[in-house]
Coordinates of C-alpha atoms in Angstrom, one line a residue:
M1 CA 22.7 51.3 49.4
D2 CA 21.0 48.8 51.7
I3 CA 22.9 45.4 51.4
L4 CA 21.0 42.7 53.2
R5 CA 22.9 39.3 54.6
T6 CA 21.0 36.3 55.4
P7 CA 21.5 35.2 59.1
D8 CA 23.7 31.9 59.2
D9 CA 21.0 30.0 61.0
R10 CA 18.9 29.9 58.3
F11 CA 21.3 27.6 56.7
A12 CA 21.4 25.1 59.4
D13 CA 20.9 21.3 59.0
L14 CA 20.3 21.6 55.3
L15 CA 19.1 18.4 53.4
D16 CA 22.1 16.5 51.9
F17 CA 24.3 19.6 52.0
P18 CA 27.2 19.5 54.5
Y19 CA 29.4 21.7 52.5
Q20 CA 31.0 24.6 54.4
P21 CA 30.9 28.0 52.6
R22 CA 33.8 30.4 51.9
Y23 CA 33.8 33.9 51.1
V24 CA 35.4 36.6 49.2
E25 CA 34.7 40.3 49.2
I26 CA 34.5 42.3 46.1
D27 CA 33.9 46.2 45.4
D28 CA 31.4 47.8 43.4
A29 CA 31.7 51.5 43.1
E30 CA 27.9 52.2 43.1
V31 CA 26.4 49.2 45.2
G32 CA 29.3 49.0 47.8
R33 CA 31.3 46.2 49.2
L34 CA 29.6 42.7 49.0
R35 CA 30.5 39.3 50.4
V36 CA 30.2 36.5 48.1
A37 CA 29.8 32.8 49.1
Y38 CA 31.1 29.7 47.2
L39 CA 31.9 26.1 47.7
D40 CA 35.4 24.7 47.0
E41 CA 35.3 20.9 47.3
G42 CA 37.5 18.3 46.0
P43 CA 41.5 18.1 45.5
A44 CA 42.9 21.4 45.0
D45 CA 45.1 20.0 42.2
G46 CA 42.1 18.4 40.3
E47 CA 40.8 19.8 37.1
T48 CA 38.4 22.7 38.1
V49 CA 34.7 22.5 37.4
L50 CA 32.7 25.6 37.9
L51 CA 29.0 25.0 38.5
L52 CA 26.9 28.3 38.1
H53 CA 23.3 28.3 39.2
G54 CA 20.4 30.5 37.9
E55 CA 17.1 31.8 39.1
P56 CA 15.8 31.6 41.7
S57 CA 18.1 28.8 43.2
W58 CA 21.5 28.8 44.9
S59 CA 24.6 26.4 45.2
F60 CA 22.2 24.0 47.0
L61 CA 20.9 23.1 43.6
Y62 CA 24.1 21.1 42.9
R63 CA 24.1 18.9 45.9
K64 CA 23.5 15.9 44.0
M65 CA 26.2 16.7 41.5
I66 CA 29.1 17.6 43.8
P67 CA 29.8 14.2 45.3
V68 CA 30.0 12.5 41.8
L69 CA 32.4 15.1 40.4
V70 CA 34.7 15.0 43.8
E71 CA 34.8 11.2 43.7
A72 CA 36.1 11.6 40.1
G73 CA 39.0 13.7 41.3
L74 CA 37.7 17.0 40.2
R75 CA 38.0 20.3 42.1
V76 CA 34.3 21.9 42.3
V77 CA 33.8 25.5 42.7
V78 CA 30.2 26.5 43.1
P79 CA 29.4 30.4 43.9
D80 CA 26.1 31.8 45.1
L81 CA 25.2 34.7 42.7
V82 CA 24.7 38.1 44.4
G83 CA 21.4 38.2 45.7
F84 CA 21.0 34.6 46.1
G85 CA 22.0 31.8 48.8
R86 CA 24.4 32.8 51.4
S87 CA 25.8 36.0 49.3
D88 CA 25.0 39.4 50.1
K89 CA 21.7 40.9 48.7
P90 CA 21.4 44.5 47.8
A91 CA 17.7 45.3 48.7
D92 CA 17.1 47.7 45.7
R93 CA 16.1 46.1 42.4
A94 CA 18.0 48.7 40.4
A95 CA 21.3 47.2 41.9
Y96 CA 20.9 44.3 39.6
T97 CA 21.8 44.6 36.2
Y98 CA 23.1 41.8 33.8
A99 CA 26.5 43.6 33.2
R100 CA 26.9 43.8 37.0
H101 CA 26.3 40.0 37.5
V102 CA 28.9 39.3 35.0
A103 CA 31.3 41.9 36.6
W104 CA 30.9 40.5 40.1
M105 CA 31.3 36.9 39.0
R106 CA 34.5 37.8 37.0
Q107 CA 35.8 39.7 40.1
V108 CA 35.0 36.6 42.5
L109 CA 36.1 33.7 40.1
L110 CA 38.9 35.2 37.9
D111 CA 40.4 37.9 40.0
E112 CA 40.0 36.7 43.5
L113 CA 40.0 32.9 43.2
V114 CA 42.2 33.1 40.1
L115 CA 40.6 30.2 38.5
R116 CA 42.3 28.8 35.3
D117 CA 41.6 25.9 32.9
V118 CA 38.2 25.8 34.1
T119 CA 35.3 23.2 32.8
F120 CA 32.2 25.6 33.0
V121 CA 28.9 24.1 33.5
G122 CA 25.9 26.4 33.5
Q123 CA 21.8 26.1 33.6
D124 CA 19.4 28.8 33.3
W125 CA 20.9 32.4 34.2
G126 CA 24.1 30.3 35.2
G127 CA 24.6 30.2 31.5
L128 CA 23.5 33.5 30.5
I129 CA 26.3 34.8 33.1
G130 CA 28.8 32.1 32.4
L131 CA 28.8 32.1 28.8
R132 CA 29.5 35.8 29.0
L133 CA 32.7 35.2 31.2
V134 CA 33.7 32.4 28.8
A135 CA 33.4 34.6 25.8
E136 CA 35.3 37.6 27.4
N137 CA 37.9 35.5 29.1
P138 CA 38.4 32.6 26.8
D139 CA 42.0 31.8 27.9
S140 CA 40.5 31.0 31.5
F141 CA 38.2 28.1 30.2
A142 CA 39.1 24.9 28.8
R143 CA 35.5 23.4 28.0
V144 CA 32.0 24.2 28.3
V145 CA 28.8 22.3 29.4
V146 CA 25.7 24.1 28.8
A147 CA 22.3 22.7 30.3
N148 CA 18.9 24.3 30.0
T149 CA 20.1 27.6 29.2
G150 CA 20.9 30.1 26.3
L151 CA 22.6 33.3 25.6
P152 CA 19.7 35.5 24.1
T153 CA 20.4 38.8 22.3
G154 CA 16.8 40.0 21.8
D155 CA 17.0 39.3 18.0
Q156 CA 14.9 36.2 18.2
P157 CA 11.4 35.9 20.1
M158 CA 11.5 34.3 23.4
S159 CA 9.1 31.2 24.1
E160 CA 5.7 31.9 25.3
A161 CA 6.4 29.6 28.3
F162 CA 9.3 32.2 29.2
L163 CA 7.3 35.4 28.7
A164 CA 4.6 33.9 31.1
W165 CA 7.3 33.4 33.5
Q166 CA 8.6 36.8 33.2
R167 CA 5.2 38.2 33.5
F168 CA 4.6 36.3 36.7
S169 CA 8.0 37.2 38.3
Q170 CA 7.0 41.0 38.0
E171 CA 3.4 40.9 38.8
S172 CA 2.5 38.1 41.2
P173 CA 2.2 39.4 44.9
E174 CA 3.8 36.2 46.3
F175 CA 7.2 34.8 45.1
Q176 CA 7.7 31.5 46.8
I177 CA 11.1 30.9 46.0
G178 CA 11.1 26.8 46.9
R179 CA 7.7 26.2 45.3
I180 CA 9.1 27.8 42.0
V181 CA 12.0 25.7 42.0
G182 CA 9.7 22.7 42.7
N183 CA 7.4 23.4 40.0
G184 CA 10.5 23.4 37.5
T185 CA 11.2 19.9 38.2
V186 CA 9.5 16.6 37.1
G187 CA 10.0 14.8 40.4
G188 CA 9.0 17.4 42.8
L189 CA 10.8 18.4 45.9
S190 CA 10.7 17.2 49.5
P191 CA 9.5 19.6 52.1
E192 CA 13.0 19.9 53.4
A193 CA 14.3 20.8 49.9
V194 CA 11.5 23.4 49.4
A195 CA 12.6 24.9 52.9
A196 CA 16.4 24.8 51.6
Y197 CA 15.5 26.9 48.6
D198 CA 13.4 29.3 50.8
A199 CA 16.3 29.5 53.4
P200 CA 18.2 32.5 51.8
F201 CA 15.1 34.8 52.0
P202 CA 13.7 35.3 55.4
D203 CA 11.2 37.7 54.0
D204 CA 10.3 39.8 50.8
S205 CA 13.0 42.4 51.2
Y206 CA 15.7 39.7 50.5
K207 CA 14.1 38.8 47.3
A208 CA 15.0 41.8 45.2
G209 CA 17.7 40.0 43.0
A210 CA 15.4 37.0 42.4
R211 CA 12.3 39.3 41.4
V212 CA 14.2 41.3 38.8
F213 CA 16.2 38.5 37.3
P214 CA 13.6 37.6 34.6
A215 CA 13.1 41.1 33.7
L216 CA 16.8 41.4 32.8
V217 CA 16.9 38.7 29.9
P218 CA 17.2 40.4 26.8
T219 CA 14.0 40.2 24.8
S220 CA 14.4 43.0 22.3
P221 CA 17.4 44.1 20.1
D222 CA 17.9 47.3 22.0
D223 CA 18.0 45.7 25.5
P224 CA 20.9 47.1 27.4
A225 CA 22.8 43.7 27.4
A226 CA 21.9 42.8 23.9
A227 CA 25.2 44.3 22.3
A228 CA 27.3 42.5 24.9
N229 CA 25.8 39.2 24.2
R230 CA 26.1 39.6 20.4
A231 CA 29.7 40.4 21.1
A232 CA 29.9 37.0 22.9
W233 CA 28.4 35.1 20.3
Q234 CA 31.1 36.4 18.0
V235 CA 33.5 34.8 20.3
L236 CA 31.6 31.6 20.8
T237 CA 31.3 31.2 17.0
S238 CA 35.1 31.0 16.8
W239 CA 35.4 28.8 20.0
E240 CA 37.3 25.4 19.1
K241 CA 37.7 24.1 22.6
P242 CA 35.3 21.2 23.7
F243 CA 31.6 22.5 24.1
L244 CA 29.0 20.2 25.0
T245 CA 25.2 20.4 25.5
A246 CA 23.3 18.5 28.0
F247 CA 19.8 19.6 28.1
S248 CA 16.9 17.6 29.7
D249 CA 13.9 16.3 27.7
G250 CA 11.3 18.1 29.9
D251 CA 12.0 21.9 29.9
P252 CA 9.2 23.9 28.3
I253 CA 11.4 27.2 28.8
T254 CA 14.6 26.0 27.2
G255 CA 13.7 23.3 25.0
G256 CA 15.4 23.0 21.8
G257 CA 17.9 25.8 22.7
D258 CA 20.7 23.3 22.4
R259 CA 20.5 23.3 18.5
V260 CA 21.9 26.7 18.3
F261 CA 25.1 25.9 20.2
R262 CA 25.6 22.8 18.2
K263 CA 25.0 24.5 15.0
L264 CA 27.0 27.6 15.6
V265 CA 30.1 26.9 17.9
P266 CA 33.1 25.0 16.4
G267 CA 34.0 23.3 19.6
A268 CA 30.6 21.4 19.5
Q269 CA 31.2 19.7 16.3
G270 CA 31.6 15.9 16.9
M271 CA 31.0 16.0 20.6
A272 CA 28.6 13.6 22.4
H273 CA 25.9 15.9 22.9
T274 CA 23.0 14.4 25.0
T275 CA 19.5 14.8 26.0
L276 CA 19.1 13.7 29.6
P277 CA 15.6 11.9 30.1
G278 CA 13.5 12.6 33.1
G279 CA 14.5 16.1 33.8
G280 CA 12.7 19.4 34.2
H281 CA 14.0 22.8 33.9
F282 CA 16.2 22.2 37.1
L283 CA 17.6 19.1 35.9
Q284 CA 20.2 19.2 38.7
E285 CA 17.2 18.0 40.8
D286 CA 15.9 15.4 38.6
V287 CA 18.9 13.9 36.9
G288 CA 21.8 15.6 38.8
P289 CA 24.0 12.6 39.0
E290 CA 23.6 11.5 35.4
L291 CA 24.7 15.4 34.4
A292 CA 27.5 15.0 36.7
R293 CA 28.7 11.9 35.1
V294 CA 28.4 13.7 31.5
V295 CA 30.7 16.3 32.9
V296 CA 33.2 13.7 34.4
D297 CA 33.5 12.1 31.0
L298 CA 34.0 15.0 29.0
V299 CA 36.9 16.1 31.4
A300 CA 38.2 12.5 31.0
T301 CA 38.2 12.3 27.5
T302 CA 39.4 15.9 26.6
A303 CA 41.8 16.7 29.4
R304 CA 45.5 17.2 28.6
T305 CA 47.8 14.3 29.7

């Protein structure tokens, strides 16, 4: 299978992003060997915070949060999903499935990096993948923060805003990554930030993962990922460790999705859930430092002494 790797010079002099990537290699029996990029910032002995991005962004999305977390003494791990950022990109859309994304991240984070007692933070597809990791490997995670995300099973109708986005992703002749991210913010993006989101994709051949991701969201009960997500919910409905929702107030895609977590997850009871004003779908861009402080406060108030 053809696997593409974005040239390093595409990532030169990125706006407010001085972080140097690290790499691990994983094996997929059908896809082949994949190099996956990640950031590892802050003290090695600090509480580990895992930041997982979604569609169609990459670890650059978290550049406004990393400094706040590191200053608080936390270790911050930020991978690029396969198909995004500096990670390898299979050129065939068929290579990308929900199950594979979960398996790839499990190999990287739990098998190779051996992360333990993790504070998981996930937005968009970062939540869809990360919550599966949490549910399937609960002993590796200490607490959870979900922001503008969900864990759909296909048993409930998706919002019209999401369905419109799904159609656009599959039908639009152009798929301008930086512009898409910018449209998902309240404050907009500078030309330099737009260029940074475009950087991983020199041409359309690199965008197979970005193109197919919206189509992988379970929207019907018989979706290939529906059963696994239902099983994950079974675990989450007995999850008693700290579970916090921190959605923004301006996301038409996931607005209101925090309520189901607060209702069904035992660990969410009595937590200081928050709605961050002034944030769009990509709230890391609009209110990144504020979201980071929510994470810092959660760790500080729930960490074992």
